[in-house]
Coordinates of C-alpha atoms in Angstrom, one line a residue:
M1 CA -2.8 16.1 14.3
I2 CA -1.5 16.5 10.4
N3 CA -4.0 16.5 7.7
L4 CA -3.6 13.5 5.5
N5 CA -4.8 15.3 2.3
E6 CA -2.9 18.3 2.7
S7 CA 0.4 16.3 3.1
A8 CA -0.3 13.8 0.4
F9 CA -0.8 16.9 -2.0
K10 CA 3.1 18.1 -1.2
R11 CA 4.3 15.2 -2.6
V12 CA 1.9 15.5 -5.6
K13 CA 2.7 18.9 -6.3
E14 CA 6.3 18.1 -6.1
M15 CA 5.5 15.4 -8.7
I16 CA 4.4 17.8 -11.1
D17 CA 6.8 20.4 -10.3
R18 CA 9.3 17.8 -11.0
S19 CA 7.0 15.9 -13.9
D20 CA 10.4 15.5 -16.5
E21 CA 12.3 14.5 -14.0
V22 CA 10.4 12.0 -12.3
G23 CA 9.0 10.3 -15.8
V24 CA 5.5 11.4 -15.1
S25 CA 3.0 13.6 -16.7
A26 CA 0.0 15.5 -14.9
F27 CA -3.1 16.6 -16.9
K28 CA -6.7 17.6 -16.4
A29 CA -9.4 15.5 -17.3
G30 CA -12.7 16.7 -18.5
C31 CA -14.5 16.9 -15.0
G32 CA -11.6 19.2 -14.0
A33 CA -9.4 16.5 -11.8
T34 CA -6.0 16.5 -12.1
I35 CA -4.5 12.9 -13.5
V36 CA -1.1 12.2 -12.4
D37 CA 0.0 9.3 -14.9
A38 CA 3.1 7.9 -13.2
G39 CA 3.0 4.2 -15.2
I40 CA 0.1 3.8 -17.6
N41 CA 1.7 6.3 -20.3
S42 CA 4.7 7.7 -18.8
R43 CA 7.9 5.8 -18.0
G44 CA 8.1 6.9 -13.9
S45 CA 11.1 6.2 -11.8
Y46 CA 12.2 5.3 -8.7
E47 CA 11.6 8.7 -7.4
A48 CA 8.2 8.8 -8.6
G49 CA 7.5 5.6 -6.9
R50 CA 8.8 6.7 -3.7
L51 CA 6.6 9.9 -3.9
F52 CA 3.5 8.0 -4.7
A53 CA 4.1 5.9 -2.2
E54 CA 4.7 8.8 0.8
A55 CA 1.8 10.3 -0.6
C56 CA -0.2 7.2 0.1
L57 CA 1.0 7.3 4.1
G58 CA -0.2 11.1 3.8
G59 CA 3.0 12.2 4.8
L60 CA 3.0 9.9 7.9
G61 CA 5.8 7.7 6.3
S62 CA 9.0 7.9 4.6
V63 CA 10.2 5.6 1.9
S64 CA 13.7 5.2 0.7
F65 CA 15.4 2.6 -1.0
A66 CA 18.4 -0.4 -0.2
V67 CA 19.8 -3.6 -1.8
D68 CA 18.3 -6.9 -1.1
L69 CA 21.8 -8.4 -0.4
E70 CA 20.2 -12.2 -0.6
L71 CA 18.6 -11.6 -3.9
S72 CA 20.4 -9.2 -5.5
V73 CA 17.6 -6.8 -6.4
P74 CA 16.5 -3.4 -5.1
S75 CA 14.2 -3.1 -2.2
V76 CA 12.0 -0.2 -0.4
V77 CA 12.6 0.6 3.1
V78 CA 9.7 2.0 4.8
K79 CA 9.7 4.1 8.3
V80 CA 6.3 5.2 9.7
A81 CA 4.8 7.5 12.4
N82 CA 1.5 6.7 13.9
P83 CA 0.7 3.8 11.7
S84 CA -2.8 2.9 12.1
V85 CA -3.5 6.2 10.8
A86 CA -0.9 6.5 8.1
C87 CA -1.6 2.7 7.2
L88 CA -5.2 2.2 7.5
A89 CA -6.8 5.4 7.2
S90 CA -5.1 6.3 4.4
Q91 CA -2.5 4.0 2.5
Y92 CA -5.2 1.3 2.8
A93 CA -6.7 0.3 -0.4
G94 CA -10.3 0.1 0.6
W95 CA -12.5 2.0 -1.6
A96 CA -14.5 0.4 -4.1
L97 CA -14.4 2.2 -7.5
K98 CA -17.0 1.2 -10.4
G99 CA -18.4 3.1 -13.0
E100 CA -18.9 2.5 -17.1
G101 CA -16.5 -0.7 -16.9
F102 CA -13.4 0.2 -15.0
Y103 CA -12.8 -1.1 -11.5
A104 CA -9.9 -0.8 -9.1
L105 CA -9.5 -0.3 -5.4
G106 CA -8.8 3.1 -4.4
S107 CA -6.3 4.2 -1.7
G108 CA -4.4 6.9 0.1
P109 CA -6.3 9.8 2.5
A110 CA -9.2 10.7 0.2
R111 CA -11.0 7.6 1.6
S112 CA -10.4 9.2 5.2
L113 CA -13.1 12.3 3.8
Y114 CA -15.3 10.0 2.2
G115 CA -15.0 7.7 5.4
N116 CA -17.5 5.3 4.5
E117 CA -15.2 2.3 5.0
P118 CA -16.3 0.2 9.0
L119 CA -12.7 0.4 9.8
Y120 CA -13.0 4.2 10.1
A121 CA -15.3 4.1 13.0
T122 CA -13.4 1.6 14.8
L123 CA -10.3 3.9 14.2
G124 CA -12.3 6.7 15.4
Y125 CA -10.8 8.9 12.7
R126 CA -12.4 11.1 9.7
E127 CA -11.0 13.8 7.7
R128 CA -11.9 17.1 6.4
S129 CA -10.0 18.9 3.4
S130 CA -10.4 21.1 0.5
V131 CA -8.0 18.8 -1.5
A132 CA -8.3 15.4 -2.1
V133 CA -5.7 12.5 -3.0
L134 CA -6.7 9.4 -4.2
A135 CA -4.3 6.8 -5.3
I136 CA -5.1 4.0 -8.1
E137 CA -3.4 1.0 -9.2
S138 CA -4.5 0.3 -12.7
S139 CA -3.6 0.2 -16.5
K140 CA -6.4 2.5 -17.7
F141 CA -7.5 6.0 -16.5
P142 CA -11.0 6.3 -14.5
P143 CA -13.7 7.9 -16.6
D144 CA -15.0 11.4 -15.7
S145 CA -18.4 10.2 -14.3
L146 CA -16.3 8.3 -11.4
L147 CA -13.9 11.0 -10.4
E148 CA -17.1 13.3 -10.0
T149 CA -18.7 11.0 -7.8
V150 CA -15.2 10.6 -5.9
A151 CA -15.0 14.1 -5.6
A152 CA -18.9 14.6 -4.2
C153 CA -18.3 11.9 -2.0
C154 CA -15.0 13.8 -0.9
K155 CA -16.5 16.8 -0.3
V156 CA -14.4 18.7 -2.4
D157 CA -14.7 20.6 -5.3
I158 CA -13.4 18.7 -8.7
S159 CA -11.0 21.1 -9.7
N160 CA -8.9 19.8 -6.0
L161 CA -9.5 16.3 -6.7
Y162 CA -5.8 14.8 -7.7
V163 CA -5.5 11.0 -9.0
L164 CA -2.3 9.3 -8.8
I165 CA -2.3 6.4 -10.8
A166 CA 0.3 3.8 -12.7
S167 CA 0.1 0.0 -13.4
T168 CA 1.1 -3.0 -11.6
N169 CA 3.8 -3.5 -14.3
S170 CA 5.3 -0.2 -13.8
L171 CA 8.2 0.4 -12.0
A172 CA 6.2 3.3 -9.7
G173 CA 3.5 1.0 -9.4
S174 CA 5.7 -1.8 -8.2
I175 CA 7.2 0.4 -5.8
Q176 CA 4.2 1.6 -4.3
I177 CA 2.4 -1.2 -3.6
V178 CA 5.6 -3.1 -2.1
S179 CA 5.9 -0.1 0.0
R180 CA 2.5 -1.3 1.9
V181 CA 4.7 -3.7 3.7
V182 CA 3.8 -2.3 7.1
E183 CA 0.5 -1.7 6.1
T184 CA -0.2 -5.4 5.4
A185 CA 1.2 -5.9 9.2
L186 CA -1.1 -3.1 10.8
H187 CA -4.3 -4.9 8.7
K188 CA -3.7 -8.1 9.6
L189 CA -3.3 -6.6 13.6
F190 CA -6.2 -5.0 12.8
E191 CA -8.2 -7.9 11.5
L192 CA -7.5 -10.2 14.6
G193 CA -9.2 -7.6 16.8
Y194 CA -6.3 -5.9 17.8
D195 CA -6.1 -2.1 19.4
V196 CA -3.7 -0.7 16.5
S197 CA -3.9 2.6 18.3
K198 CA -1.3 1.2 20.8
V199 CA 1.4 0.7 17.6
L200 CA 3.9 3.5 17.9
H201 CA 6.3 2.7 15.1
G202 CA 6.5 0.8 12.0
F203 CA 9.5 -0.2 10.0
G204 CA 9.7 -2.5 7.2
T205 CA 11.8 -3.6 3.8
C206 CA 10.6 -5.4 1.2
P207 CA 12.3 -6.5 -2.3
I208 CA 11.2 -4.5 -5.5
P209 CA 10.3 -7.5 -8.1
P210 CA 11.6 -7.4 -11.7
L211 CA 9.0 -5.5 -14.1
P212 CA 7.1 -8.4 -16.1
E213 CA 5.2 -7.9 -19.2
D214 CA 1.9 -8.4 -18.1
F215 CA -0.8 -7.3 -15.3
M216 CA -1.4 -10.8 -13.9
T217 CA 2.6 -11.8 -13.5
A218 CA 3.3 -8.2 -11.6
M219 CA 0.3 -8.7 -9.3
G220 CA 1.8 -12.0 -8.5
W221 CA 5.2 -10.8 -8.1
T222 CA 4.5 -7.9 -6.2
N223 CA 1.8 -9.8 -3.4
D224 CA 4.7 -12.2 -3.6
A225 CA 7.8 -10.0 -2.7
V226 CA 5.4 -9.0 0.7
L227 CA 4.6 -12.6 1.4
Y228 CA 7.7 -13.9 1.0
G229 CA 10.6 -11.2 1.2
G230 CA 9.0 -8.5 3.4
K231 CA 10.2 -7.8 6.5
V232 CA 8.6 -5.5 9.6
W233 CA 9.2 -4.2 12.7
I234 CA 6.5 -2.9 14.8
T235 CA 7.1 -0.7 18.4
L236 CA 4.3 -0.7 20.7
R237 CA 2.9 -0.5 24.1
D238 CA 0.6 -3.4 25.3
E239 CA 0.2 -5.4 29.1
V240 CA -1.0 -8.3 27.7
A241 CA -3.1 -8.4 24.5
V242 CA -0.6 -8.4 21.9
D243 CA 1.2 -11.9 22.7
S244 CA -1.4 -14.1 21.5
L245 CA -1.6 -12.8 18.3
V246 CA 2.3 -12.6 17.2
E247 CA 2.5 -16.0 16.0
K248 CA -0.5 -15.6 13.7
L249 CA 1.0 -12.2 12.3
P250 CA 3.4 -13.5 9.3
S251 CA 2.4 -15.1 6.1
S252 CA 3.4 -18.4 7.2
S253 CA 1.0 -19.0 9.4
S254 CA -1.9 -19.4 6.7
S255 CA -2.8 -22.2 5.4
D256 CA -2.1 -20.9 1.6
Y257 CA 1.4 -20.3 2.5
G258 CA 4.1 -21.8 0.3
L259 CA 3.2 -21.4 -3.3
P260 CA 3.4 -18.2 -5.7
F261 CA 0.6 -16.2 -5.4
L262 CA -0.5 -16.5 -9.2
D263 CA -0.3 -20.4 -8.6
L264 CA -2.2 -19.8 -5.7
F265 CA -5.0 -17.3 -7.6
K266 CA -5.1 -19.9 -10.5
R267 CA -6.1 -23.1 -8.1
Y268 CA -8.9 -20.7 -7.0
N269 CA -10.2 -20.2 -10.3
Y270 CA -9.1 -16.4 -10.2
D271 CA -11.4 -15.6 -7.1
F272 CA -9.4 -13.5 -4.6
Y273 CA -11.7 -13.9 -2.1
Q274 CA -11.4 -17.9 -2.0
V275 CA -7.5 -16.9 -0.7
D276 CA -7.2 -17.0 3.1
P277 CA -7.4 -13.5 4.1
M278 CA -4.8 -14.5 6.9
L279 CA -2.1 -14.7 3.7
F280 CA -1.7 -11.3 3.3
S281 CA 1.1 -10.0 5.5
P282 CA 4.9 -9.9 5.6
A283 CA 7.4 -13.0 5.7
V284 CA 8.8 -11.8 9.2
V285 CA 7.4 -9.6 11.9
T286 CA 9.3 -8.4 14.8
V287 CA 7.1 -6.9 17.6
N288 CA 8.9 -4.7 20.1
N289 CA 6.5 -4.8 23.4
L290 CA 7.5 -1.2 25.2
A291 CA 5.1 -2.4 28.4
T292 CA 7.1 -5.6 28.7
G293 CA 10.4 -5.1 26.9
H294 CA 10.2 -8.4 24.9
L295 CA 10.9 -8.5 21.5
S296 CA 9.6 -11.4 19.5
S297 CA 10.2 -11.7 16.1
V298 CA 8.4 -14.6 13.8
G299 CA 8.2 -15.7 10.3
R300 CA 10.9 -16.6 7.9
K301 CA 12.1 -14.9 4.6
N302 CA 12.0 -17.6 1.7
A303 CA 14.1 -16.3 -0.8
Q304 CA 14.6 -19.1 -2.5
L305 CA 10.8 -19.3 -3.8
L306 CA 11.6 -15.4 -5.0
R307 CA 15.0 -16.3 -6.7
R308 CA 13.4 -19.0 -8.6
E309 CA 10.2 -16.9 -9.7
W310 CA 12.1 -13.9 -10.6
F311 CA 15.3 -14.8 -11.9
R312 CA 15.2 -17.0 -15.5

């Protein structure tokens, strides 16, 4: 089995080695951890976003770029091997990071070293590594005390902790968020009680939204890119269980479907946890079941909503 953190570190090292070219800056925090700024004070780039996203996948996926011809915007193309591990054990943002007024959700393979989230018991996956790679979506850098806690939780020397960070309204930040399109489908399956180890391959596309000035708008637009523009293809092998779940996989199966995410967020008084959790999935999900040979496609792309929201 590939070591997620060691594989992710190869992408981190490439970002550092090519920092001028890809528009990132790397520096040592006071505590000794290495911070790679891909979109707070740094301009970032498409390439920085690609490497950021691939690091989040622990080296078990690749990200490339195309054009969404329907919307006339760039899009990501995500290919994932061993999706349950790549998407849930690594890419999923499940580690709540809090300290000294800082709050963010941590993603990336460092989570698999800590392993405190319940999903690790279900997946039966934990990892040991001398290096830890953590990814954070934030407009400010984490305090040293929090980084020291992360290193201790991951059981690595603080000098071997690498933190990728970019704001939501940066190019690299936007790219790494929409590159989670396959992960949203896997997480939906997981939440529905499905054995995600049966998923063999994942493939997804998602438009990259334009970059607004403020964080809140960027948060809404990146969510909408997945909810209304994301398409995912899943290959699995299952005799029976998946058939009853297919209709529940796309975002359109949610009672909260149909509004731009920011409008929905306002409706719930900015309480994220009031939003129907079944909304967070791609617009279209196609499932190829190798056990039966069946190909099922559910959901629909809502280009009209995205066009109305993004083009002004």
